[in-house]
Short mmCIF file of C-alpha atoms in Angstrom, two decimals:
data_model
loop_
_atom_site.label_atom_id
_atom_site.label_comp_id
_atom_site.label_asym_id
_atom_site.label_seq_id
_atom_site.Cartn_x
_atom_site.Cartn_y
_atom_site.Cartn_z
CA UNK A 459 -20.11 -11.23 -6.90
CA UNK A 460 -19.04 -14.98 -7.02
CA UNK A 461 -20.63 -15.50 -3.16
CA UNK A 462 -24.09 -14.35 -4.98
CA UNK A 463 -26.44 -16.50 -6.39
CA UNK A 464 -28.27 -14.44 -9.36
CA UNK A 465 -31.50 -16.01 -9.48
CA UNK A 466 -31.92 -16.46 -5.85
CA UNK A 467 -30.26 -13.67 -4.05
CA UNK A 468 -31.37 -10.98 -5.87
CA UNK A 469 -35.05 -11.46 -6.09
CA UNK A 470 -34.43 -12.09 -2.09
CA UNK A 471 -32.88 -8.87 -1.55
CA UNK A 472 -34.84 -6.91 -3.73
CA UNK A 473 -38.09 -7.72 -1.65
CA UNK A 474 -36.13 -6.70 1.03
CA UNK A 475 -35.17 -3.84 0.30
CA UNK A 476 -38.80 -2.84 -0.46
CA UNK A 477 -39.89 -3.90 2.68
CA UNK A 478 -37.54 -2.14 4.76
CA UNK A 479 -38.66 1.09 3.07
CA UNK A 480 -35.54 1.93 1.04
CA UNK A 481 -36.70 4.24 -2.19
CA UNK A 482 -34.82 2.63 -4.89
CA UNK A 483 -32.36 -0.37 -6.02
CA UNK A 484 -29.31 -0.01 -8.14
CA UNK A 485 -26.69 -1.84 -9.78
CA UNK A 486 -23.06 -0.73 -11.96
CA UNK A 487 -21.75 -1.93 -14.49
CA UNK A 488 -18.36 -4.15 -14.92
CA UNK A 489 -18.04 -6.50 -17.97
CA UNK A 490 -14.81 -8.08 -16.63
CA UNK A 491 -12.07 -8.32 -14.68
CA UNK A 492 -8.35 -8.27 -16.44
CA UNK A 493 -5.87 -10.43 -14.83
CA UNK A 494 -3.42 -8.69 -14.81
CA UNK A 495 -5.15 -5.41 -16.02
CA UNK A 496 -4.22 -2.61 -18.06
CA UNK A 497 -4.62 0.33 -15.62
CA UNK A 498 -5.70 0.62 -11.95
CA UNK A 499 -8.78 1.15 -10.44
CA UNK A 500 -10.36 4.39 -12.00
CA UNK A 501 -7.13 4.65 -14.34
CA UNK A 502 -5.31 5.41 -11.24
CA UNK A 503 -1.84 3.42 -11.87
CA UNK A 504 -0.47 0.76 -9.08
CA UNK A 505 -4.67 0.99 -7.69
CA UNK A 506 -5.58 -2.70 -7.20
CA UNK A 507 -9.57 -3.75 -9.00
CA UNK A 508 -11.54 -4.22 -6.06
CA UNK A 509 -12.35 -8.17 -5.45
CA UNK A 510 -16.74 -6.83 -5.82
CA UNK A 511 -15.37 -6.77 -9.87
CA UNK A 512 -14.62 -9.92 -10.37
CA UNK A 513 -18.27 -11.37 -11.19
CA UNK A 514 -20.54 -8.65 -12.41
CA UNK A 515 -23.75 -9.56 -13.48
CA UNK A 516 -25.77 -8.10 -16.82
CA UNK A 517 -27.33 -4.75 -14.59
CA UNK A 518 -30.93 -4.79 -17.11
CA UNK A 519 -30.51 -8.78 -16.11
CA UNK A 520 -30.00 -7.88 -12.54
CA UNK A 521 -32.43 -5.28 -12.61
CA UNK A 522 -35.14 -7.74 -14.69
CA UNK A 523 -35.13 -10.13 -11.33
CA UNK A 524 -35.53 -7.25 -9.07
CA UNK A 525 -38.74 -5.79 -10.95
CA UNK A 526 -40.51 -8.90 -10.93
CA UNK A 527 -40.45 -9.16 -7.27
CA UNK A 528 -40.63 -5.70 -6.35
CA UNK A 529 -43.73 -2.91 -6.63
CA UNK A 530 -42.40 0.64 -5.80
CA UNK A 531 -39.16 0.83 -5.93
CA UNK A 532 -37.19 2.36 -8.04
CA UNK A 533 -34.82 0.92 -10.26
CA UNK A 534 -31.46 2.74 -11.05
CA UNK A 535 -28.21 2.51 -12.82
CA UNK A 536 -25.04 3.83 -11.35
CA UNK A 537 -23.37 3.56 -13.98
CA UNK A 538 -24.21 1.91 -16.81
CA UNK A 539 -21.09 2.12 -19.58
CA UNK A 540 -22.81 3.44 -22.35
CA UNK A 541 -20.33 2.94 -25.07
CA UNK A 542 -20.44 -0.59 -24.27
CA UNK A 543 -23.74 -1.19 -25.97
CA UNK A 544 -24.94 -0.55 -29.43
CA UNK A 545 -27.17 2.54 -28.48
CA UNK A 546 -30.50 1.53 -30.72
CA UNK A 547 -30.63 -2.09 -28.49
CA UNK A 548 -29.98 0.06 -25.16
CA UNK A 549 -32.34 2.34 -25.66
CA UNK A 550 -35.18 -0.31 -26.84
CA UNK A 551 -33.70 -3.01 -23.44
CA UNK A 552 -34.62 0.32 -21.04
CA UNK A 553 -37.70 0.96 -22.54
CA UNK A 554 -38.70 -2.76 -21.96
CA UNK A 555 -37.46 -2.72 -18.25
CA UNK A 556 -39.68 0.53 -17.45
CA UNK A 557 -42.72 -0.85 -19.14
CA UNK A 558 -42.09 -4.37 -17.67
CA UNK A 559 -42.17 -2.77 -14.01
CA UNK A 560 -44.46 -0.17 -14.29
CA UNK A 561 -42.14 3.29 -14.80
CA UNK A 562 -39.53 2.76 -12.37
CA UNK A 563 -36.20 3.08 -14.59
CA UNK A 564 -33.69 5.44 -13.55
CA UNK A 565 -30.88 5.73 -16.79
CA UNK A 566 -27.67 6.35 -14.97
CA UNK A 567 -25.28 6.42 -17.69
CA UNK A 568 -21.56 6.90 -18.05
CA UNK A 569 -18.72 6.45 -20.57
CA UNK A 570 -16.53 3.88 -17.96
CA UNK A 571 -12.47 4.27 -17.54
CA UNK A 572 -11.49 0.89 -18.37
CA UNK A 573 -9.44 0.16 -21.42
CA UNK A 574 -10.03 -3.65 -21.10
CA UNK A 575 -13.54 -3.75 -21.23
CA UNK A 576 -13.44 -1.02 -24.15
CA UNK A 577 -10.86 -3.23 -26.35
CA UNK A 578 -13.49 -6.36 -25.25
CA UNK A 579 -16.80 -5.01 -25.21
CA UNK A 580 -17.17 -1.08 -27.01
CA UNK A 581 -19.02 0.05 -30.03
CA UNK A 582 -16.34 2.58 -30.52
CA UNK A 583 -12.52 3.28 -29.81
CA UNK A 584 -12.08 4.81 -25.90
CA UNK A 585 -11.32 7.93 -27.51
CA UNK A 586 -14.54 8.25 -28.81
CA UNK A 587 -16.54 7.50 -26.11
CA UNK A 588 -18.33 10.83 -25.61
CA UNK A 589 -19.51 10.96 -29.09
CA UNK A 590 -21.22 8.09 -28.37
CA UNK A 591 -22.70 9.00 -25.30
CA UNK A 592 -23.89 11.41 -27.00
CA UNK A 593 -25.41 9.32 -29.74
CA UNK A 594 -26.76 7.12 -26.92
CA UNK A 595 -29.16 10.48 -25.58
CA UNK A 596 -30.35 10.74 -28.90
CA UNK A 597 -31.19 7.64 -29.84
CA UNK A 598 -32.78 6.39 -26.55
CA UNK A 599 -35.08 10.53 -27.27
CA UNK A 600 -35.94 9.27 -30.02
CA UNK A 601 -37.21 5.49 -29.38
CA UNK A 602 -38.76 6.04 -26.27
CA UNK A 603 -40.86 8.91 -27.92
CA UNK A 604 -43.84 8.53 -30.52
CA UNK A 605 -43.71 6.88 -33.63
CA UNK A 606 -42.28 6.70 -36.06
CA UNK A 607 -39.10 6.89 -34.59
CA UNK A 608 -36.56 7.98 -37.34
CA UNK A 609 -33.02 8.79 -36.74
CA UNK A 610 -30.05 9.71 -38.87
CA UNK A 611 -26.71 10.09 -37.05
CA UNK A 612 -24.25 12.30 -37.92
CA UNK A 613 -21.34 11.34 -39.87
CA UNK A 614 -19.16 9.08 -37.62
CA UNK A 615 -22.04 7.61 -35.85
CA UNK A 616 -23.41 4.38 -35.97
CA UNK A 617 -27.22 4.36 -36.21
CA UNK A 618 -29.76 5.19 -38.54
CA UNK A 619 -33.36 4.48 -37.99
CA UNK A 620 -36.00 4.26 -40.98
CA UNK A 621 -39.41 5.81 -39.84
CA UNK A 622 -40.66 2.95 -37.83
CA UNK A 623 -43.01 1.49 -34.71
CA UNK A 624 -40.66 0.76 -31.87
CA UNK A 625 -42.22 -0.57 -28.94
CA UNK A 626 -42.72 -0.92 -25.79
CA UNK A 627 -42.27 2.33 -24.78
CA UNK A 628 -41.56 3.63 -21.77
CA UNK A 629 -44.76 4.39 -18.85
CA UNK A 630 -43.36 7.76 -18.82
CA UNK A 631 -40.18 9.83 -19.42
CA UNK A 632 -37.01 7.55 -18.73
CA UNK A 633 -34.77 9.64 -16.25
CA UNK A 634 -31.07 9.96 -17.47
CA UNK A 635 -28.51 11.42 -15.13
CA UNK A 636 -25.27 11.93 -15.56
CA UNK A 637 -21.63 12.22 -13.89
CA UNK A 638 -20.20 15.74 -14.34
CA UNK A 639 -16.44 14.94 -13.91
CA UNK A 640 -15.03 17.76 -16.78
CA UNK A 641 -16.46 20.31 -18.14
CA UNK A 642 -17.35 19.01 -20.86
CA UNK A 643 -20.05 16.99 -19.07
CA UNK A 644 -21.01 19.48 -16.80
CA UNK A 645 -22.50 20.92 -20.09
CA UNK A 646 -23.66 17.70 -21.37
CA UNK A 647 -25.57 17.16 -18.51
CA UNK A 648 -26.92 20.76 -17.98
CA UNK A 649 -28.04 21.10 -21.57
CA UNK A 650 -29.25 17.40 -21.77
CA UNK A 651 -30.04 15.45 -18.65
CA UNK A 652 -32.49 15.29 -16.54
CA UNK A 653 -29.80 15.04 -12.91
CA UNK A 654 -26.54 13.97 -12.03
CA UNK A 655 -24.80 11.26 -10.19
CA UNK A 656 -21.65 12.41 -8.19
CA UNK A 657 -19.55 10.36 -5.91
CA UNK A 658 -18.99 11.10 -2.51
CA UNK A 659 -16.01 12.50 -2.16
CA UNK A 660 -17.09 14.54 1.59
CA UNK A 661 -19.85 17.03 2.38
CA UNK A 662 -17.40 20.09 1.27
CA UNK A 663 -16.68 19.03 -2.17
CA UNK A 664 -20.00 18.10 -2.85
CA UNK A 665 -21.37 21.12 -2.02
CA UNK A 666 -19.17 23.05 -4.04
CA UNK A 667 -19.03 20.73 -7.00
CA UNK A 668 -23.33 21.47 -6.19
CA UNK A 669 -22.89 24.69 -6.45
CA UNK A 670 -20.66 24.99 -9.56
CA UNK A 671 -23.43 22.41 -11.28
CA UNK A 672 -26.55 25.10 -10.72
CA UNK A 673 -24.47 28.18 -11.66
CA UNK A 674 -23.77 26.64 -15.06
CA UNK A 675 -26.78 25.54 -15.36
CA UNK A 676 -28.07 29.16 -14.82
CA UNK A 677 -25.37 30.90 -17.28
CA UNK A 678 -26.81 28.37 -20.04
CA UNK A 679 -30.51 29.04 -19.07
CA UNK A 680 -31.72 26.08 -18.22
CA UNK A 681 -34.56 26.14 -16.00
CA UNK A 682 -35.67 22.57 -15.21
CA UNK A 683 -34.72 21.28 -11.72
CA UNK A 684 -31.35 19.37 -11.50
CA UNK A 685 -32.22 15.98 -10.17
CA UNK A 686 -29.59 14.27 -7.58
CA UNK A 687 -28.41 10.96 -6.73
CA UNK A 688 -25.55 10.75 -4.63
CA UNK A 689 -23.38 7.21 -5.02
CA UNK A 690 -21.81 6.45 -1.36
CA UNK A 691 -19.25 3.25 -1.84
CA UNK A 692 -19.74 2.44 2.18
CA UNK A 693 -17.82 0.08 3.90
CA UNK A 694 -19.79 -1.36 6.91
CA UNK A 695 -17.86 -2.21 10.55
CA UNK A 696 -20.14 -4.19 13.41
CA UNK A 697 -18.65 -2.21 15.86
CA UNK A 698 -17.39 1.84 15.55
CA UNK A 699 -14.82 2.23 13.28
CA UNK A 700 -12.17 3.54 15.64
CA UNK A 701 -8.90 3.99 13.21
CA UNK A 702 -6.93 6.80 12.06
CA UNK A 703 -8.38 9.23 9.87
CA UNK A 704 -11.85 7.39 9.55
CA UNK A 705 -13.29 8.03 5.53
CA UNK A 706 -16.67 9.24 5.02
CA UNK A 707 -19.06 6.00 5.12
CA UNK A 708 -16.57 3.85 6.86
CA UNK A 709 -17.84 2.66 10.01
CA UNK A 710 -21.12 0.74 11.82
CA UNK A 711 -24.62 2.05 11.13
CA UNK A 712 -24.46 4.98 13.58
CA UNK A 713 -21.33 6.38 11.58
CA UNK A 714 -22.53 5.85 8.34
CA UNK A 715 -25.82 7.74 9.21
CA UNK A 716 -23.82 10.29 10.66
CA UNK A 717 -22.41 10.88 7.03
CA UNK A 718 -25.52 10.90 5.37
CA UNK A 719 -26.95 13.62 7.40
CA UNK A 720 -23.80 15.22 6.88
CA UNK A 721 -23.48 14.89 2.75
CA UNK A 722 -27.81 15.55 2.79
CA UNK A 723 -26.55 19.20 3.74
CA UNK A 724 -25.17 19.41 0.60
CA UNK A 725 -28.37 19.71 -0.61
CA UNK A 726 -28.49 16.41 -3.15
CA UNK A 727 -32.37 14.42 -3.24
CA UNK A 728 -31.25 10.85 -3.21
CA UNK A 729 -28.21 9.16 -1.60
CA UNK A 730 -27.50 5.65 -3.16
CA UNK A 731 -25.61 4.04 -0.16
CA UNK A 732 -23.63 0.89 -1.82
CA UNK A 733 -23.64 -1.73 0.86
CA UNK A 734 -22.20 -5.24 -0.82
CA UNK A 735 -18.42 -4.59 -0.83
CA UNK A 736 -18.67 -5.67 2.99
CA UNK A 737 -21.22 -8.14 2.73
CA UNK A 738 -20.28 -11.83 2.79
CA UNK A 739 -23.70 -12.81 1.37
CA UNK A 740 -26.99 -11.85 0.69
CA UNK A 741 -28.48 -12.78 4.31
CA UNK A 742 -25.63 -10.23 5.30
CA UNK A 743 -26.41 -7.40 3.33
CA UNK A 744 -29.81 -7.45 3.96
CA UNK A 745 -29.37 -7.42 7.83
CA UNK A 746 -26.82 -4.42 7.26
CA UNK A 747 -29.08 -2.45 5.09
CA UNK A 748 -31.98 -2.79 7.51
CA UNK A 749 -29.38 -1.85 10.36
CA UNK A 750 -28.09 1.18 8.44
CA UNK A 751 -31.60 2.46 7.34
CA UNK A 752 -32.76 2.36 10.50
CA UNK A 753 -29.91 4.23 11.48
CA UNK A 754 -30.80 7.01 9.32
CA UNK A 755 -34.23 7.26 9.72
CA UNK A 756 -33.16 7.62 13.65
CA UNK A 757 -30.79 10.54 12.58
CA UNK A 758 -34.12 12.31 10.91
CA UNK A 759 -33.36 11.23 7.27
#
């Protein structure tokens, strides 16, 4: 955001973050900000770009600062747009971050909405963006395990690897979640992830989009644990939010607790509570996280 100083704020609200006894730190992924764009938000037409797009920094950059201050936190991606980035130079950049800070990487990857940043930025037409997501899995399997690391895509894929050293690798197995917004990547991410990243959309839906998730996962026989991270998009009042028809994670600290007990029902591990859209800098947002974790460790979270 353009009221963020990189190099300062986030090392300052990393250590923060660790210190107030938060789990893990994440960051998305937005490469620009059309003026006018193509679509709306989330290909939604008429949907305005939220003003939190408009400076978006590199999220390995981002994430870089916040390792080298930090010790046990976690350090996540929600999302990152895989087709954005040549999948050999991904897979080796994660690798790097984990080793640089100890085994901490969580790989939250998607394949994005926006046509603008896909005509600026992809490796591969929009329409082709879950082949490549697909080549993405394989290719970061493949360089994150033993050498030599050989690869040879399929034909329409980009990347062949000659048997080689690649290094660093990762301090252990690089998680990779994934969103599961068709069916198509329901399967994806049942046959090859290791959890999934859904948006909060209400403790209802979420527990039936949950439940939906582990009975596929049981018709195709998988029997490794579905890992959970939960993104909430919060927007933080000072006082009770008192209007009509109050959204889930709308409100002061109290309310937004309330929400996270509620959507914890669902039965999800982790919720990733995104707290900057309200903050007016980073002395703010760490004074509202603090406030709203404290607030949920009250309600028995």
């Amino acid at each position: 955001m353009k009221h963020f100083a990189i190099g300062r704020d986030v090392p300052q609200v990393a250590r923060a973050a660790e210190e107030t006894g938060f789990d893990s730190l994440w960051v998305f992924e937005r490469v620009l900000f059309p003026d006018p764009p193509t679509q709306g938000l989330w290909g939604i037409e008429g949907r305005p770009w939220p003003d939190t797009y408009r400076s978006v920094a590199d999220p390995l950059v981002t994430l870089t600062l916040a390792a080298a201050v930090t010790e046990r936190v976690r350090l996540g991606t929600s999302v990152l747009v895989a087709p954005l980035h040549v999948p050999f130079q991904l897979a080796r950049s994660l690798a790097s971050l984990d080793a640089a800070s100890g085994g901490r990487v969580v790989a939250g990857l998607g394949t994005g909405w926006s046509l603008d940043e896909y005509a600026a930025a992809s490796v591969a037409p929009y329409e082709r963006r879950g082949e490549v997501l697909d080549e993405t899995l394989d290719v970061c399997r493949a360089v994150w395990g033993p050498d030599p690391v050989a690869y040879e895509g399929t034909k329409g894929t980009q990347t062949t690897i000659a048997p080689s050293e690649v290094g660093p690798k990762p301090v252990r197995p690089i998680p990779v979640l994934l969103p599961a917004n068709s069916p198509r990547a329901a399967r994806r991410l049942v046959d090859r992830a290791d959890g999934w990243m859904p948006g909060a959309a209400g403790p209802a839906r979420l527990a039936e989009e949950w439940r939906r998730l582990t009975d596929l996962a049981a018709e195709r026989g998988r029997t490794a644990p579905i890992q959970s991270v939960l993104r909430a998009n919060a927007r933080y009042t000072p006082k009770p939010y008192d209007g009509p028809g109050r959204a889930p994670f709308r409100g002061d600290a109290e309310q937004i607790a309330e929400d996270l007990v509620a959507h914890a029902a669902a039965g999800v591990e982790e919720i990733l509570v995104d707290l900057q859209a309200s903050a007016r800098d980073a002395r703010e947002l760490t004074d509202v996280a603090a406030a709203v974790h404290a607030a949920a460790r009250e309600a028995g979270l």
